[in-house]
mmCIF file of C-alpha atoms in Angstrom:
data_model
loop_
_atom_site.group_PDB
_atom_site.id
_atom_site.type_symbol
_atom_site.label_atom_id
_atom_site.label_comp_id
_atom_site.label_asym_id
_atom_site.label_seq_id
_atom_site.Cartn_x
_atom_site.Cartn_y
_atom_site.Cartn_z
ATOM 1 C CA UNK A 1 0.530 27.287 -15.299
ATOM 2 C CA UNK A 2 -2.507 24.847 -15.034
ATOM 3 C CA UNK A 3 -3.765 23.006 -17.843
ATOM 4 C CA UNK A 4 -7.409 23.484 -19.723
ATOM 5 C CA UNK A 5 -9.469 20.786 -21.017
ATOM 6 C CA UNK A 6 -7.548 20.389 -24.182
ATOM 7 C CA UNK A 7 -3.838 19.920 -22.635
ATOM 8 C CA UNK A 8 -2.843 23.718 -23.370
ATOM 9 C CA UNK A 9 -1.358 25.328 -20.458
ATOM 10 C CA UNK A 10 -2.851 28.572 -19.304
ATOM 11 C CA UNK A 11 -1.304 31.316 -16.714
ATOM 12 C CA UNK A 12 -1.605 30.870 -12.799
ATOM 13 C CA UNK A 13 -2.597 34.657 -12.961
ATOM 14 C CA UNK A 14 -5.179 33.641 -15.450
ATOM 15 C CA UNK A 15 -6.876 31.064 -12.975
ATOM 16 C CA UNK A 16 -6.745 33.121 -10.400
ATOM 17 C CA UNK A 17 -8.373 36.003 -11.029
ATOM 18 C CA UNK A 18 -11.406 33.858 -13.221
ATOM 19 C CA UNK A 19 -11.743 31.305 -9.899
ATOM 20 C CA UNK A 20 -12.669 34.154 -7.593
ATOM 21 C CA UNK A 21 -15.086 35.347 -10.223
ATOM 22 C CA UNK A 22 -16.523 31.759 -10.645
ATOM 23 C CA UNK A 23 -19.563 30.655 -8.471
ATOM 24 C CA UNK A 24 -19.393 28.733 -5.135
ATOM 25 C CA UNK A 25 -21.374 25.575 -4.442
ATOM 26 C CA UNK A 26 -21.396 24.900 -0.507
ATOM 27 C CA UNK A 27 -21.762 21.501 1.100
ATOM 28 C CA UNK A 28 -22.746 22.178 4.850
ATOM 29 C CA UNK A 29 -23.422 20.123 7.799
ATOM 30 C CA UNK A 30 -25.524 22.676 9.724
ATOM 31 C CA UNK A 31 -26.253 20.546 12.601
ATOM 32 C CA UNK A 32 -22.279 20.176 13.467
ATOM 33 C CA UNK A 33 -21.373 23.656 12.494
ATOM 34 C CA UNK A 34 -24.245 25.913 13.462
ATOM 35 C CA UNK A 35 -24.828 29.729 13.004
ATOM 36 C CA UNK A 36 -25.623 30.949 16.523
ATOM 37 C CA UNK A 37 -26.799 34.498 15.616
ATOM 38 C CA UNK A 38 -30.119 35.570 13.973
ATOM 39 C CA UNK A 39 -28.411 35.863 10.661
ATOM 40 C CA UNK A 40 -29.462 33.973 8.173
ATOM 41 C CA UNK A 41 -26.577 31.247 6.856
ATOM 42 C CA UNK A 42 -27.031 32.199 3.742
ATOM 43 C CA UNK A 43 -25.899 36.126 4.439
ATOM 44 C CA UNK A 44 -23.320 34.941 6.803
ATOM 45 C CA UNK A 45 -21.401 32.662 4.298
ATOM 46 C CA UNK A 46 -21.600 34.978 1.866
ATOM 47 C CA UNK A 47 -20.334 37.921 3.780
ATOM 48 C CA UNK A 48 -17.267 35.698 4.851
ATOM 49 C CA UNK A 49 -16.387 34.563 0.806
ATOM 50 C CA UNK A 50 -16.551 38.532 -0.319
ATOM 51 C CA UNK A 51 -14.479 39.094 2.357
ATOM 52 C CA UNK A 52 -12.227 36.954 1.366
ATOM 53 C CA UNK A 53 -12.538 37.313 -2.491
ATOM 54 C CA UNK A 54 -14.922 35.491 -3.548
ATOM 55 C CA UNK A 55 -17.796 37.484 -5.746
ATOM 56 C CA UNK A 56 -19.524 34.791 -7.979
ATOM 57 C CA UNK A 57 -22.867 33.552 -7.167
ATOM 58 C CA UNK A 58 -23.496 31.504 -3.812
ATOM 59 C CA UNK A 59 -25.267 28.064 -3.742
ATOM 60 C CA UNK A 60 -25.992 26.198 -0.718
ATOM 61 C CA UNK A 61 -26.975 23.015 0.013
ATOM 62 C CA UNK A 62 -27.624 22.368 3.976
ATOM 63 C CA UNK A 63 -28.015 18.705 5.722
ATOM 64 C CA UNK A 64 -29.368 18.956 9.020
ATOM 65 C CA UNK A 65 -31.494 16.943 11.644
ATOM 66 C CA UNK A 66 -33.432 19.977 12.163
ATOM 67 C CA UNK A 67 -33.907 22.825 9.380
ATOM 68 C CA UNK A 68 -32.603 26.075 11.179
ATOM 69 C CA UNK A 69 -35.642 29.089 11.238
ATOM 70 C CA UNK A 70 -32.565 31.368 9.863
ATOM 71 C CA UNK A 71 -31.372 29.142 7.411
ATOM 72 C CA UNK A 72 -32.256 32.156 4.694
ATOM 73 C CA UNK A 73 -33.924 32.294 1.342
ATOM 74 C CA UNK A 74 -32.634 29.515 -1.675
ATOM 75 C CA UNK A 75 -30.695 27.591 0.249
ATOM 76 C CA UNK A 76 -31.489 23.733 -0.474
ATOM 77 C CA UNK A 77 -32.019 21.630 2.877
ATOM 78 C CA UNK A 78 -31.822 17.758 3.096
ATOM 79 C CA UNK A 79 -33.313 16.294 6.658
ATOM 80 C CA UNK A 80 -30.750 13.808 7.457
ATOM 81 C CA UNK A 81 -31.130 12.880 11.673
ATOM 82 C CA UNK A 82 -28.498 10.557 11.802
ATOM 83 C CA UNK A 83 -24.312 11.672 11.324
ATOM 84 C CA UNK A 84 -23.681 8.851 8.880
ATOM 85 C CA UNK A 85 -26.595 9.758 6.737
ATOM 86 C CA UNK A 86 -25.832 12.843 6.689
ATOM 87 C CA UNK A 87 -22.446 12.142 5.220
ATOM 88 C CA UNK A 88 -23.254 9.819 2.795
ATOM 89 C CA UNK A 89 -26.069 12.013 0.969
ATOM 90 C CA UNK A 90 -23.209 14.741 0.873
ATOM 91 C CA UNK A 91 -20.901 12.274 -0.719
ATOM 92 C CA UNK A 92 -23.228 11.007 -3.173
ATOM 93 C CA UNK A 93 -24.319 15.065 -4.000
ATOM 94 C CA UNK A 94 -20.925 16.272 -4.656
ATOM 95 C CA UNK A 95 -20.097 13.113 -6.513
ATOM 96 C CA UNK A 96 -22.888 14.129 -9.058
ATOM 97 C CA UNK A 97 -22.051 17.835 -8.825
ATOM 98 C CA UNK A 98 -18.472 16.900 -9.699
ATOM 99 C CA UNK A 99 -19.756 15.097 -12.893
ATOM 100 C CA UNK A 100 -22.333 17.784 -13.765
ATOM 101 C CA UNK A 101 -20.139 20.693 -14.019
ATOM 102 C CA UNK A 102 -17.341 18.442 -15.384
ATOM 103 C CA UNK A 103 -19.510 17.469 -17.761
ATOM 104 C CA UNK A 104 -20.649 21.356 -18.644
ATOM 105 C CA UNK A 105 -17.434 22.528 -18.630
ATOM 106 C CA UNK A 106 -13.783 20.778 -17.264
ATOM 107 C CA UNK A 107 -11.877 23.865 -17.505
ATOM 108 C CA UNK A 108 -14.097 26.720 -16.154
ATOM 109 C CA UNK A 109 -12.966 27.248 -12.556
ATOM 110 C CA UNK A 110 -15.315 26.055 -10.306
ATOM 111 C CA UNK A 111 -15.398 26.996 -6.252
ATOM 112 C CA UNK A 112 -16.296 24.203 -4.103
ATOM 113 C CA UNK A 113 -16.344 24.505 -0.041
ATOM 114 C CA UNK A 114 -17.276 21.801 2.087
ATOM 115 C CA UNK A 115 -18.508 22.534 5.507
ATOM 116 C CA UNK A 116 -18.333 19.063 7.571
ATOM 117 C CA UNK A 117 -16.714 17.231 10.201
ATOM 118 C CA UNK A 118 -15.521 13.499 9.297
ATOM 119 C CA UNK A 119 -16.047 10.818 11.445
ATOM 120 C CA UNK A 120 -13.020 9.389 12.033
ATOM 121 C CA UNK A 121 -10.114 7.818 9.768
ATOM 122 C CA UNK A 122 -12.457 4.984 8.639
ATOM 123 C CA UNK A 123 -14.789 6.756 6.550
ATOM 124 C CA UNK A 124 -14.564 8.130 2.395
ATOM 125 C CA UNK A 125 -15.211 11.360 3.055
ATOM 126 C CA UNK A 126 -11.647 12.609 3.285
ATOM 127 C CA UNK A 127 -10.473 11.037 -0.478
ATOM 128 C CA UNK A 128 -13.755 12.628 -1.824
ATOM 129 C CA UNK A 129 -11.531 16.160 -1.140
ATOM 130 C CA UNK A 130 -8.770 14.361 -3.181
ATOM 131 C CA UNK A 131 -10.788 13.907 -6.175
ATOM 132 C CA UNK A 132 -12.180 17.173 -5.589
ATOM 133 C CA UNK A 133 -8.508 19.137 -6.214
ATOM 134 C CA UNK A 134 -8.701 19.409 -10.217
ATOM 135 C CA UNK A 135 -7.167 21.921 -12.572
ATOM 136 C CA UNK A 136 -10.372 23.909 -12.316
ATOM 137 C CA UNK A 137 -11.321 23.246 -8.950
ATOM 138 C CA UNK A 138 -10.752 25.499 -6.235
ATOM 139 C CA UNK A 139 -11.574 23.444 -3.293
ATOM 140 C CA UNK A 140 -12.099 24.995 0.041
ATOM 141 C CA UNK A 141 -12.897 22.934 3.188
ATOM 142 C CA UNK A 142 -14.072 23.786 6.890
ATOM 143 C CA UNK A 143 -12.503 22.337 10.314
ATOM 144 C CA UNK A 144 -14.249 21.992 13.738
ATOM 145 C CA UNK A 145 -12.638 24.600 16.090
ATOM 146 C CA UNK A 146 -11.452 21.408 18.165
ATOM 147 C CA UNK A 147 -9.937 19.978 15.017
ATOM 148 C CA UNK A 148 -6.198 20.207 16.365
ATOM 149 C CA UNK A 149 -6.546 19.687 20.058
ATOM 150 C CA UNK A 150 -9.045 16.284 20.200
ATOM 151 C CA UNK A 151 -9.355 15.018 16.599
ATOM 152 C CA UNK A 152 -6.226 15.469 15.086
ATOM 153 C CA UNK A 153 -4.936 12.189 15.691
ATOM 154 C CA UNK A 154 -8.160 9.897 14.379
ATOM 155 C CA UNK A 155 -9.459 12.422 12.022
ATOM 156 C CA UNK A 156 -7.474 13.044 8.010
ATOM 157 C CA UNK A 157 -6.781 15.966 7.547
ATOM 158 C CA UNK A 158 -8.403 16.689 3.845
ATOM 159 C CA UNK A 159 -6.650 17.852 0.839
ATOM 160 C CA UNK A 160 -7.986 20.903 -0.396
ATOM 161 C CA UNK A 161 -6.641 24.499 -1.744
ATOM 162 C CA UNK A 162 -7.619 26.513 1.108
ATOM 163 C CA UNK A 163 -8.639 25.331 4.444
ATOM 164 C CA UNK A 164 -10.349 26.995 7.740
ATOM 165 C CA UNK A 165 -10.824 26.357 11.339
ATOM 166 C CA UNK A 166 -14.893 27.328 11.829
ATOM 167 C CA UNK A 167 -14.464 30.292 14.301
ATOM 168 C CA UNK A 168 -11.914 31.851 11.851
ATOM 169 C CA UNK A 169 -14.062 31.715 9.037
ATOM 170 C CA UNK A 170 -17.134 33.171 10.902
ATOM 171 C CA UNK A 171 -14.582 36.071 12.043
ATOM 172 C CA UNK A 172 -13.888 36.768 8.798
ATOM 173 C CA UNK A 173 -10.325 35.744 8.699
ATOM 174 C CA UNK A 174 -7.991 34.055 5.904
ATOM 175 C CA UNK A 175 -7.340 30.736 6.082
ATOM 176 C CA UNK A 176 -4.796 28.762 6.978
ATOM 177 C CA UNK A 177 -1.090 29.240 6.206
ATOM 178 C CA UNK A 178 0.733 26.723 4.063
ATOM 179 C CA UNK A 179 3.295 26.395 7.875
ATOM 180 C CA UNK A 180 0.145 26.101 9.178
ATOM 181 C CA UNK A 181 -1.150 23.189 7.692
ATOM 182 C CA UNK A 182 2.112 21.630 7.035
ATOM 183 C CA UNK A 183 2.639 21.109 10.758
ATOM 184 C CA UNK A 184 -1.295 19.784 10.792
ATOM 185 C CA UNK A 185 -0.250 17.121 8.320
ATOM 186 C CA UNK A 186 2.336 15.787 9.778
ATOM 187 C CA UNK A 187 0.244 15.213 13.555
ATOM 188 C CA UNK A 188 -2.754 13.570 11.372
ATOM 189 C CA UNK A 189 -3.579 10.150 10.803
ATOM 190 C CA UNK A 190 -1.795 8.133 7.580
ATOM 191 C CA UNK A 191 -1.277 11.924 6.065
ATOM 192 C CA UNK A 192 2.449 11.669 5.766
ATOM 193 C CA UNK A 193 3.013 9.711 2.055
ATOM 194 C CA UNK A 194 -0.064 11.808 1.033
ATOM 195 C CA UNK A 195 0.969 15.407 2.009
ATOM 196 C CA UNK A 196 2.454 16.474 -1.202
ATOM 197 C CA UNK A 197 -0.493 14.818 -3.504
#
């Protein structure tokens, strides 16, 4: 059961089925998690989501130092050169997407995937996925394929409903197991008193 914007519980089934329905708003770092093919990102991302579900309409917004030639038609690019920079406009954009669709509607489901890489365990960008995970939220989040191996142990782990390692989710595959990222949690950085939040 999850609970709607006035306090009345609604089925899990319910949720479900309306949040793969619902439209997706993507947050992506293209310069640290590139498409190396001559597909467009825009027919690549959205190839992986039906694949995995996910039918509602496809929004991306892509922060780059360079705008890729195959970046693909109505998908919003921000020049950002510098890693911080890029970051911070992110934060600041899903901040006010978070309070625009809130604001629309607090219990329509609402797909959000974030495609970055943090910096290390110093930054925000990791409790932005915290605030993220609402009743109506279905937040999905990206890791670098070295994730585990190098930058486990300076790099949170973020808190979202489904989460993939970058060459999975270009292959088309689910994401991670709840074992799976259990066993993540416990290796990462300050993540133990926050696993279960």
């Amino acid at each position: 059961m999850v609970n709607n914007f006035y306090g009345k519980m609604l089925p899990l089934a319910w949720f479900l089925f309306r949040i793969v329905d619902a439209d997706t708003e993507v947050f992506w770092d293209v310069t640290d998690f590139p498409i190396r093919t001559d597909r467009s990102y825009l027919e690549t991302l959205r190839s992986v989501l039906v694949s995995n579900g996910y039918t509602g309409e496809l929004k991306i917004r892509a922060y780059g130092e360079k705008k890729p030639d195959n970046l693909g038609d109505g998908v919003t690019f921000l020049l950002k050169r510098e890693k911080f920079s890029r970051l911070g406009r992110m934060l600041v954009d899903i901040g006010l997407w978070e309070l625009d669709t809130t604001r629309l509607s607090a219990c329509t489901p609402k797909n959000v995937m974030v495609i970055a890489e943090n910096i290390d365990e110093d930054t925000d960008f990791v409790y932005v996925s915290r605030n993220l995970r609402s009743p109506a939220n279905n937040c999905l989040w990206v890791l670098a394929d070295d994730y585990e191996k190098e930058k486990i142990k300076r790099v949170k782990l973020p808190s979202a409903s489904f989460i993939w390692i970058w060459k999975d989710l270009l292959a088309g595959k689910k994401p991670m197991s709840s074992e799976k990222l259990s066993s993540l949690r416990c290796k990462a950085p300050f993540e133990r008193a926050w696993a279960e939040i």
